mmCIF file of C-alpha atoms and ligand atoms in Angstrom:
data_model
loop_
_atom_site.group_PDB
_atom_site.id
_atom_site.type_symbol
_atom_site.label_atom_id
_atom_site.label_comp_id
_atom_site.label_asym_id
_atom_site.label_seq_id
_atom_site.Cartn_x
_atom_site.Cartn_y
_atom_site.Cartn_z
ATOM 1 C CA MET A 305 97.347 102.548 87.389
ATOM 2 C CA LEU A 306 99.189 105.290 89.214
ATOM 3 C CA ILE A 307 98.113 106.631 92.590
ATOM 4 C CA ALA A 308 99.611 109.709 94.259
ATOM 5 C CA HIS A 309 99.398 109.644 98.054
ATOM 6 C CA ILE A 310 99.717 113.004 99.797
ATOM 7 C CA SER A 311 99.273 113.701 103.468
ATOM 8 C CA ASP A 312 99.426 116.073 106.406
ATOM 9 C CA PHE A 313 99.108 119.448 104.741
ATOM 10 C CA HIS A 314 98.354 121.322 107.993
ATOM 11 C CA ILE A 315 97.181 124.249 105.864
ATOM 12 C CA ALA A 316 97.000 127.432 107.941
ATOM 13 C CA ALA A 317 94.636 130.366 107.340
ATOM 14 C CA PRO A 318 95.329 132.505 104.249
ATOM 15 C CA GLY A 319 98.566 134.466 104.644
ATOM 16 C CA GLU A 320 99.791 132.214 107.455
ATOM 17 C CA LYS A 321 102.222 129.305 107.739
ATOM 18 C CA ALA A 322 101.885 126.073 109.720
ATOM 19 C CA TYR A 323 103.271 126.675 113.209
ATOM 20 C CA GLY A 324 104.235 130.123 111.871
ATOM 21 C CA VAL A 325 107.191 128.544 110.029
ATOM 22 C CA VAL A 326 106.309 126.028 107.318
ATOM 23 C CA PRO A 327 104.761 127.289 104.040
ATOM 24 C CA THR A 328 102.543 124.221 103.700
ATOM 25 C CA ALA A 329 100.082 125.873 101.290
ATOM 26 C CA GLU A 330 102.920 126.821 98.949
ATOM 27 C CA ASN A 331 104.291 123.290 99.337
ATOM 28 C CA LEU A 332 100.933 121.728 98.510
ATOM 29 C CA ALA A 333 100.651 123.921 95.412
ATOM 30 C CA ARG A 334 104.094 122.649 94.321
ATOM 31 C CA CYS A 335 103.047 119.021 94.876
ATOM 32 C CA VAL A 336 99.770 119.486 92.989
ATOM 33 C CA ASP A 337 101.723 120.957 90.112
ATOM 34 C CA HIS A 338 104.223 118.104 90.219
ATOM 35 C CA ILE A 339 101.514 115.415 90.358
ATOM 36 C CA ASN A 340 99.754 117.012 87.364
ATOM 37 C CA GLN A 341 102.943 116.623 85.330
ATOM 38 C CA VAL A 342 103.917 113.031 86.221
ATOM 39 C CA GLN A 343 104.152 110.689 83.216
ATOM 40 C CA PRO A 344 102.390 108.347 82.784
ATOM 41 C CA ALA A 345 99.542 110.440 84.138
ATOM 42 C CA VAL A 346 98.436 109.892 87.727
ATOM 43 C CA ASP A 347 94.959 108.310 87.823
ATOM 44 C CA LEU A 348 93.874 109.455 91.249
ATOM 45 C CA VAL A 349 95.135 111.128 94.409
ATOM 46 C CA LEU A 350 94.525 109.922 97.958
ATOM 47 C CA VAL A 351 94.786 112.417 100.828
ATOM 48 C CA THR A 352 95.335 110.821 104.244
ATOM 49 C CA GLY A 353 94.236 113.587 106.590
ATOM 50 C CA ASP A 354 95.478 116.515 108.667
ATOM 51 C CA ILE A 355 94.351 118.727 105.829
ATOM 52 C CA THR A 356 93.929 121.781 108.079
ATOM 53 C CA ALA A 357 96.231 123.132 110.789
ATOM 54 C CA ASN A 358 93.583 124.067 113.351
ATOM 55 C CA ALA A 359 90.278 122.812 111.921
ATOM 56 C CA LEU A 360 89.247 126.342 110.850
ATOM 57 C CA PRO A 361 86.752 126.716 107.976
ATOM 58 C CA GLU A 362 89.071 129.131 106.137
ATOM 59 C CA GLU A 363 91.835 126.518 106.277
ATOM 60 C CA ALA A 364 89.551 123.844 104.789
ATOM 61 C CA LEU A 365 88.483 126.237 102.017
ATOM 62 C CA ARG A 366 92.102 127.168 101.292
ATOM 63 C CA SER A 367 92.998 123.446 101.013
ATOM 64 C CA ALA A 368 90.034 122.792 98.716
ATOM 65 C CA LYS A 369 91.101 125.639 96.432
ATOM 66 C CA LEU A 370 94.618 124.174 96.177
ATOM 67 C CA LEU A 371 93.362 120.623 95.539
ATOM 68 C CA ALA A 372 90.926 121.905 92.897
ATOM 69 C CA HIS A 373 93.965 122.378 90.620
ATOM 70 C CA LEU A 374 94.497 118.608 90.427
ATOM 71 C CA LYS A 375 93.693 117.321 86.951
ATOM 72 C CA MET A 376 92.570 113.931 88.268
ATOM 73 C CA PRO A 377 90.012 112.830 90.904
ATOM 74 C CA PHE A 378 91.071 112.966 94.546
ATOM 75 C CA TYR A 379 89.660 111.451 97.739
ATOM 76 C CA ILE A 380 90.185 112.547 101.325
ATOM 77 C CA VAL A 381 89.901 111.196 104.855
ATOM 78 C CA PRO A 382 90.080 113.448 107.933
ATOM 79 C CA GLY A 383 92.959 113.555 110.411
ATOM 80 C CA ASN A 384 93.127 114.562 114.064
ATOM 81 C CA HIS A 385 93.823 118.203 113.107
ATOM 82 C CA ASP A 386 90.603 118.318 111.057
ATOM 83 C CA GLU A 387 86.942 118.608 111.897
ATOM 84 C CA SER A 388 85.147 115.841 109.997
ATOM 85 C CA GLU A 389 81.824 117.619 109.511
ATOM 86 C CA GLN A 390 83.549 120.745 108.232
ATOM 87 C CA LEU A 391 85.689 118.777 105.765
ATOM 88 C CA TRP A 392 82.621 116.884 104.618
ATOM 89 C CA SER A 393 80.759 120.136 103.929
ATOM 90 C CA VAL A 394 83.717 121.451 101.905
ATOM 91 C CA PHE A 395 84.651 118.236 100.060
ATOM 92 C CA ALA A 396 81.409 116.214 99.840
ATOM 93 C CA GLU A 397 80.766 117.232 96.240
ATOM 94 C CA LYS A 398 84.307 116.489 95.137
ATOM 95 C CA GLY A 399 86.649 114.335 97.177
ATOM 96 C CA CYS A 400 84.542 112.898 99.991
ATOM 97 C CA PRO A 401 81.536 110.793 98.914
ATOM 98 C CA ALA A 402 80.745 109.694 102.492
ATOM 99 C CA ILE A 403 77.018 109.516 103.223
ATOM 100 C CA LYS A 404 77.238 110.837 106.785
ATOM 101 C CA PRO A 405 79.484 113.706 107.949
ATOM 102 C CA ASP A 406 80.206 112.028 111.288
ATOM 103 C CA PHE A 407 81.234 108.732 109.667
ATOM 104 C CA VAL A 408 83.626 109.599 106.852
ATOM 105 C CA ASN A 409 83.850 106.064 105.467
ATOM 106 C CA TYR A 410 83.214 105.160 101.841
ATOM 107 C CA ALA A 411 84.424 102.944 99.008
ATOM 108 C CA VAL A 412 85.480 103.947 95.486
ATOM 109 C CA ASP A 413 84.888 101.339 92.805
ATOM 110 C CA ASP A 414 85.721 103.009 89.483
ATOM 111 C CA TYR A 415 89.192 101.459 89.200
ATOM 112 C CA PRO A 416 90.857 98.017 89.040
ATOM 113 C CA ILE A 417 91.470 98.465 92.785
ATOM 114 C CA ARG A 418 88.712 98.980 95.355
ATOM 115 C CA PHE A 419 89.658 101.985 97.539
ATOM 116 C CA ILE A 420 88.210 102.024 101.041
ATOM 117 C CA ALA A 421 88.301 105.258 103.048
ATOM 118 C CA LEU A 422 88.281 104.667 106.792
ATOM 119 C CA ASP A 423 87.800 107.485 109.299
ATOM 120 C CA SER A 424 90.198 106.800 112.200
ATOM 121 C CA THR A 425 89.654 110.105 114.008
ATOM 122 C CA VAL A 426 88.078 110.725 117.415
ATOM 123 C CA ALA A 427 86.870 114.298 118.034
ATOM 124 C CA GLY A 428 89.306 116.155 120.260
ATOM 125 C CA GLU A 429 91.828 113.291 120.488
ATOM 126 C CA PRO A 430 95.246 113.093 118.818
ATOM 127 C CA GLY A 431 95.158 109.274 118.585
ATOM 128 C CA GLY A 432 93.176 106.983 116.319
ATOM 129 C CA GLU A 433 90.239 104.689 116.912
ATOM 130 C CA ILE A 434 88.221 102.085 115.050
ATOM 131 C CA CYS A 435 85.006 101.138 116.833
ATOM 132 C CA ALA A 436 83.105 97.850 116.520
ATOM 133 C CA ASP A 437 80.620 99.376 114.027
ATOM 134 C CA GLN A 438 83.452 100.487 111.763
ATOM 135 C CA ALA A 439 85.122 97.074 111.934
ATOM 136 C CA VAL A 440 81.828 95.485 110.820
ATOM 137 C CA TRP A 441 81.464 98.075 108.039
ATOM 138 C CA LEU A 442 85.038 97.432 106.860
ATOM 139 C CA ASP A 443 84.467 93.670 106.897
ATOM 140 C CA GLU A 444 81.407 94.158 104.659
ATOM 141 C CA GLN A 445 83.349 96.402 102.278
ATOM 142 C CA LEU A 446 86.210 93.908 102.034
ATOM 143 C CA ALA A 447 83.799 91.042 101.427
ATOM 144 C CA ALA A 448 82.081 93.093 98.693
ATOM 145 C CA ALA A 449 85.427 93.462 96.877
ATOM 146 C CA GLU A 450 85.151 89.739 96.042
ATOM 147 C CA GLY A 451 88.873 89.256 95.615
ATOM 148 C CA LYS A 452 89.514 92.486 93.679
ATOM 149 C CA PRO A 453 92.664 94.170 95.041
ATOM 150 C CA VAL A 454 91.951 96.632 97.848
ATOM 151 C CA ILE A 455 93.709 99.694 99.220
ATOM 152 C CA ILE A 456 92.496 101.017 102.559
ATOM 153 C CA PHE A 457 93.361 104.632 103.330
ATOM 154 C CA MET A 458 93.087 106.253 106.741
ATOM 155 C CA HIS A 459 94.896 108.896 108.791
ATOM 156 C CA HIS A 460 96.319 107.016 111.778
ATOM 157 C CA PRO A 461 98.588 104.020 111.265
ATOM 158 C CA PRO A 462 97.266 101.182 113.451
ATOM 159 C CA ILE A 463 100.813 100.348 114.632
ATOM 160 C CA LYS A 464 103.585 101.938 116.643
ATOM 161 C CA CYS A 465 106.418 103.162 114.416
ATOM 162 C CA GLY A 466 109.180 103.627 117.015
ATOM 163 C CA VAL A 467 108.852 107.406 117.208
ATOM 164 C CA LEU A 468 107.720 109.143 120.377
ATOM 165 C CA GLU A 469 105.362 111.813 118.991
ATOM 166 C CA THR A 470 102.813 109.526 117.378
ATOM 167 C CA ASP A 471 103.429 106.250 119.264
ATOM 168 C CA GLU A 472 102.169 108.059 122.359
ATOM 169 C CA ASP A 473 98.947 108.999 120.564
ATOM 170 C CA GLY A 474 97.948 105.334 120.270
ATOM 171 C CA PHE A 475 95.187 103.597 118.300
ATOM 172 C CA VAL A 476 92.134 102.250 120.142
ATOM 173 C CA GLY A 477 90.669 99.200 118.417
ATOM 174 C CA ALA A 478 93.828 98.317 116.452
ATOM 175 C CA ASP A 479 93.269 94.651 117.429
ATOM 176 C CA LEU A 480 89.696 94.786 116.152
ATOM 177 C CA LEU A 481 90.907 96.259 112.866
ATOM 178 C CA GLY A 482 93.729 93.718 112.649
ATOM 179 C CA GLU A 483 91.302 90.803 113.046
ATOM 180 C CA VAL A 484 89.298 92.020 110.043
ATOM 181 C CA VAL A 485 92.371 92.817 107.910
ATOM 182 C CA GLU A 486 93.884 89.398 108.604
ATOM 183 C CA LYS A 487 90.854 87.650 107.112
ATOM 184 C CA TYR A 488 91.615 88.927 103.600
ATOM 185 C CA ASN A 489 94.609 88.302 101.343
ATOM 186 C CA ASN A 490 93.743 90.929 98.717
ATOM 187 C CA ILE A 491 94.584 94.055 100.758
ATOM 188 C CA GLU A 492 97.492 95.455 98.774
ATOM 189 C CA ARG A 493 98.251 98.175 101.261
ATOM 190 C CA ILE A 494 96.949 100.346 104.093
ATOM 191 C CA LEU A 495 97.910 103.950 103.311
ATOM 192 C CA CYS A 496 98.223 106.360 106.237
ATOM 193 C CA GLY A 497 99.630 109.699 107.333
ATOM 194 C CA HIS A 498 99.911 111.250 110.817
ATOM 195 C CA ILE A 499 103.589 110.493 111.478
ATOM 196 C CA HIS A 500 105.079 112.979 109.000
ATOM 197 C CA LEU A 501 107.671 110.432 107.895
ATOM 198 C CA ASN A 502 108.041 108.069 104.946
ATOM 199 C CA THR A 503 107.621 104.814 106.897
ATOM 200 C CA HIS A 504 106.563 101.271 105.935
ATOM 201 C CA VAL A 505 105.640 98.399 108.251
ATOM 202 C CA ARG A 506 104.343 94.858 107.663
ATOM 203 C CA TRP A 507 101.114 94.303 109.615
ATOM 204 C CA CYS A 508 98.430 91.582 109.714
ATOM 205 C CA GLY A 509 99.262 90.130 106.300
ATOM 206 C CA THR A 510 99.558 93.452 104.488
ATOM 207 C CA VAL A 511 101.837 96.510 104.555
ATOM 208 C CA VAL A 512 101.139 99.867 106.174
ATOM 209 C CA SER A 513 102.698 102.704 104.154
ATOM 210 C CA ILE A 514 102.875 106.163 105.663
ATOM 211 C CA ALA A 515 103.362 109.199 103.431
ATOM 212 C CA PRO A 516 105.609 112.129 104.334
ATOM 213 C CA SER A 517 104.072 115.575 104.899
ATOM 214 C CA MET A 518 103.967 118.907 103.065
ATOM 215 C CA GLY A 519 107.393 119.926 104.355
ATOM 216 C CA LEU A 520 106.519 119.648 108.039
ATOM 217 C CA GLN A 521 108.571 116.565 108.798
ATOM 218 C CA LEU A 522 109.017 114.859 112.151
ATOM 219 C CA LEU A 523 112.589 114.988 113.421
ATOM 220 C CA LEU A 524 113.520 111.295 113.264
ATOM 221 C CA ASP A 525 114.671 110.260 116.748
ATOM 222 C CA LEU A 526 114.806 106.493 117.157
ATOM 223 C CA THR A 527 116.159 106.843 120.722
ATOM 224 C CA MET A 528 112.695 108.139 121.668
ATOM 225 C CA LYS A 529 114.374 110.442 124.175
ATOM 226 C CA LEU A 530 114.435 113.827 122.471
ATOM 227 C CA PRO A 531 111.474 116.150 122.864
ATOM 228 C CA SER A 532 109.176 115.818 119.849
ATOM 229 C CA SER A 533 110.207 118.314 117.191
ATOM 230 C CA PHE A 534 109.665 118.939 113.512
ATOM 231 C CA ILE A 535 111.977 120.099 110.769
ATOM 232 C CA LYS A 536 111.194 122.275 107.788
ATOM 233 C CA ASP A 537 111.813 120.087 104.756
ATOM 234 C CA ALA A 538 110.950 119.903 101.075
ATOM 235 C CA PRO A 539 107.381 118.683 100.443
ATOM 236 C CA ALA A 540 107.182 115.021 99.492
ATOM 237 C CA TYR A 541 104.636 112.372 98.592
ATOM 238 C CA LEU A 542 104.340 108.711 97.582
ATOM 239 C CA LEU A 543 103.591 107.367 94.129
ATOM 240 C CA HIS A 544 102.069 103.878 94.074
ATOM 241 C CA TYR A 545 102.173 102.105 90.723
ATOM 242 C CA TRP A 546 99.825 99.170 90.415
ATOM 243 C CA SER A 547 99.701 96.505 87.716
ATOM 244 C CA PRO A 548 98.185 93.002 87.929
ATOM 245 C CA GLU A 549 101.612 91.499 87.131
ATOM 246 C CA GLN A 550 103.714 93.386 89.656
ATOM 247 C CA GLN A 551 101.073 94.459 92.180
ATOM 248 C CA LEU A 552 101.864 97.646 94.092
ATOM 249 C CA ILE A 553 105.265 99.334 93.723
ATOM 250 C CA SER A 554 105.804 102.446 95.841
ATOM 251 C CA HIS A 555 108.191 105.311 95.186
ATOM 252 C CA ALA A 556 108.899 108.319 97.389
ATOM 253 C CA VAL A 557 108.963 111.636 95.531
ATOM 254 C CA SER A 558 110.646 114.555 97.264
ATOM 255 C CA LEU A 559 110.627 118.035 95.785
ATOM 256 C CA HIS A 560 114.157 118.778 97.009
ATOM 257 C CA GLU A 561 116.282 120.876 94.713
ATOM 258 C CA THR A 562 118.330 118.447 92.594
ATOM 259 C CA GLN A 563 120.944 118.597 89.856
ATOM 260 C CA GLY A 564 121.041 116.595 86.630
ATOM 261 C CA PRO A 565 119.875 114.257 85.185
ATOM 262 C CA TYR A 566 123.267 112.860 84.145
ATOM 263 C CA GLN A 567 123.715 109.710 82.063
ATOM 264 C CA PHE A 568 124.971 106.542 83.840
HETATM 265 FE FE1 FE2 B 1369 99.819 115.651 110.804
HETATM 266 FE FE1 FE2 B 1370 97.731 113.536 112.623
#
């Protein structure tokens, strides 16, 4: 099966751009169009948060309208730029089958992989958090998978990635989460966003894969000395191809202008 993983839209109000500069809505429309045309067809789309720029209802509605063009099911989790209850009211019918708006956690079981959505946001805070209740809930969901492969998707990566902007935000309860994750050997991947970079890290017996953003990319500064900045880039996303034989293979897809194809 083929999973498209898109993240960090930061969709501004109609007629506006993210930070006044990045046409993230246009970029999302391009990605949706691209995902709809991938062959073999994409089975489902996972959205790892920061859907809105400033948690405004008109931004959430604009995002929903853009995502409605996807030909396949999609599932969302909120990010620190979103307001969970607002997203839930916009996406509950399609894209967010969480039972409670303040606890946007749920599992999707219609595929050969069990997908677990984990809400890592804390109202008003840029960083992530998993509380004891969520760790217990996740443990139950992983146990219920009974060995079926699992993908967890959440906004904040539970690790530091060597970049100032998001390492400073932190993740409360990462140890708690790690203790649960380490108990299971069927977690194919933890898919995240938040960093606005295409970054992959081994963690607690699995791999954390972070998707790039809708053209609002973090300026990569591994010296961690420059002031945090972003660059305007082409929108990009990850395509995860899963088969029982090869498990999960991940490809980065960037909508940069290219030339070709030419024959090798
Ligand atoms: Fe973001
Ligand atoms: Fe974020």
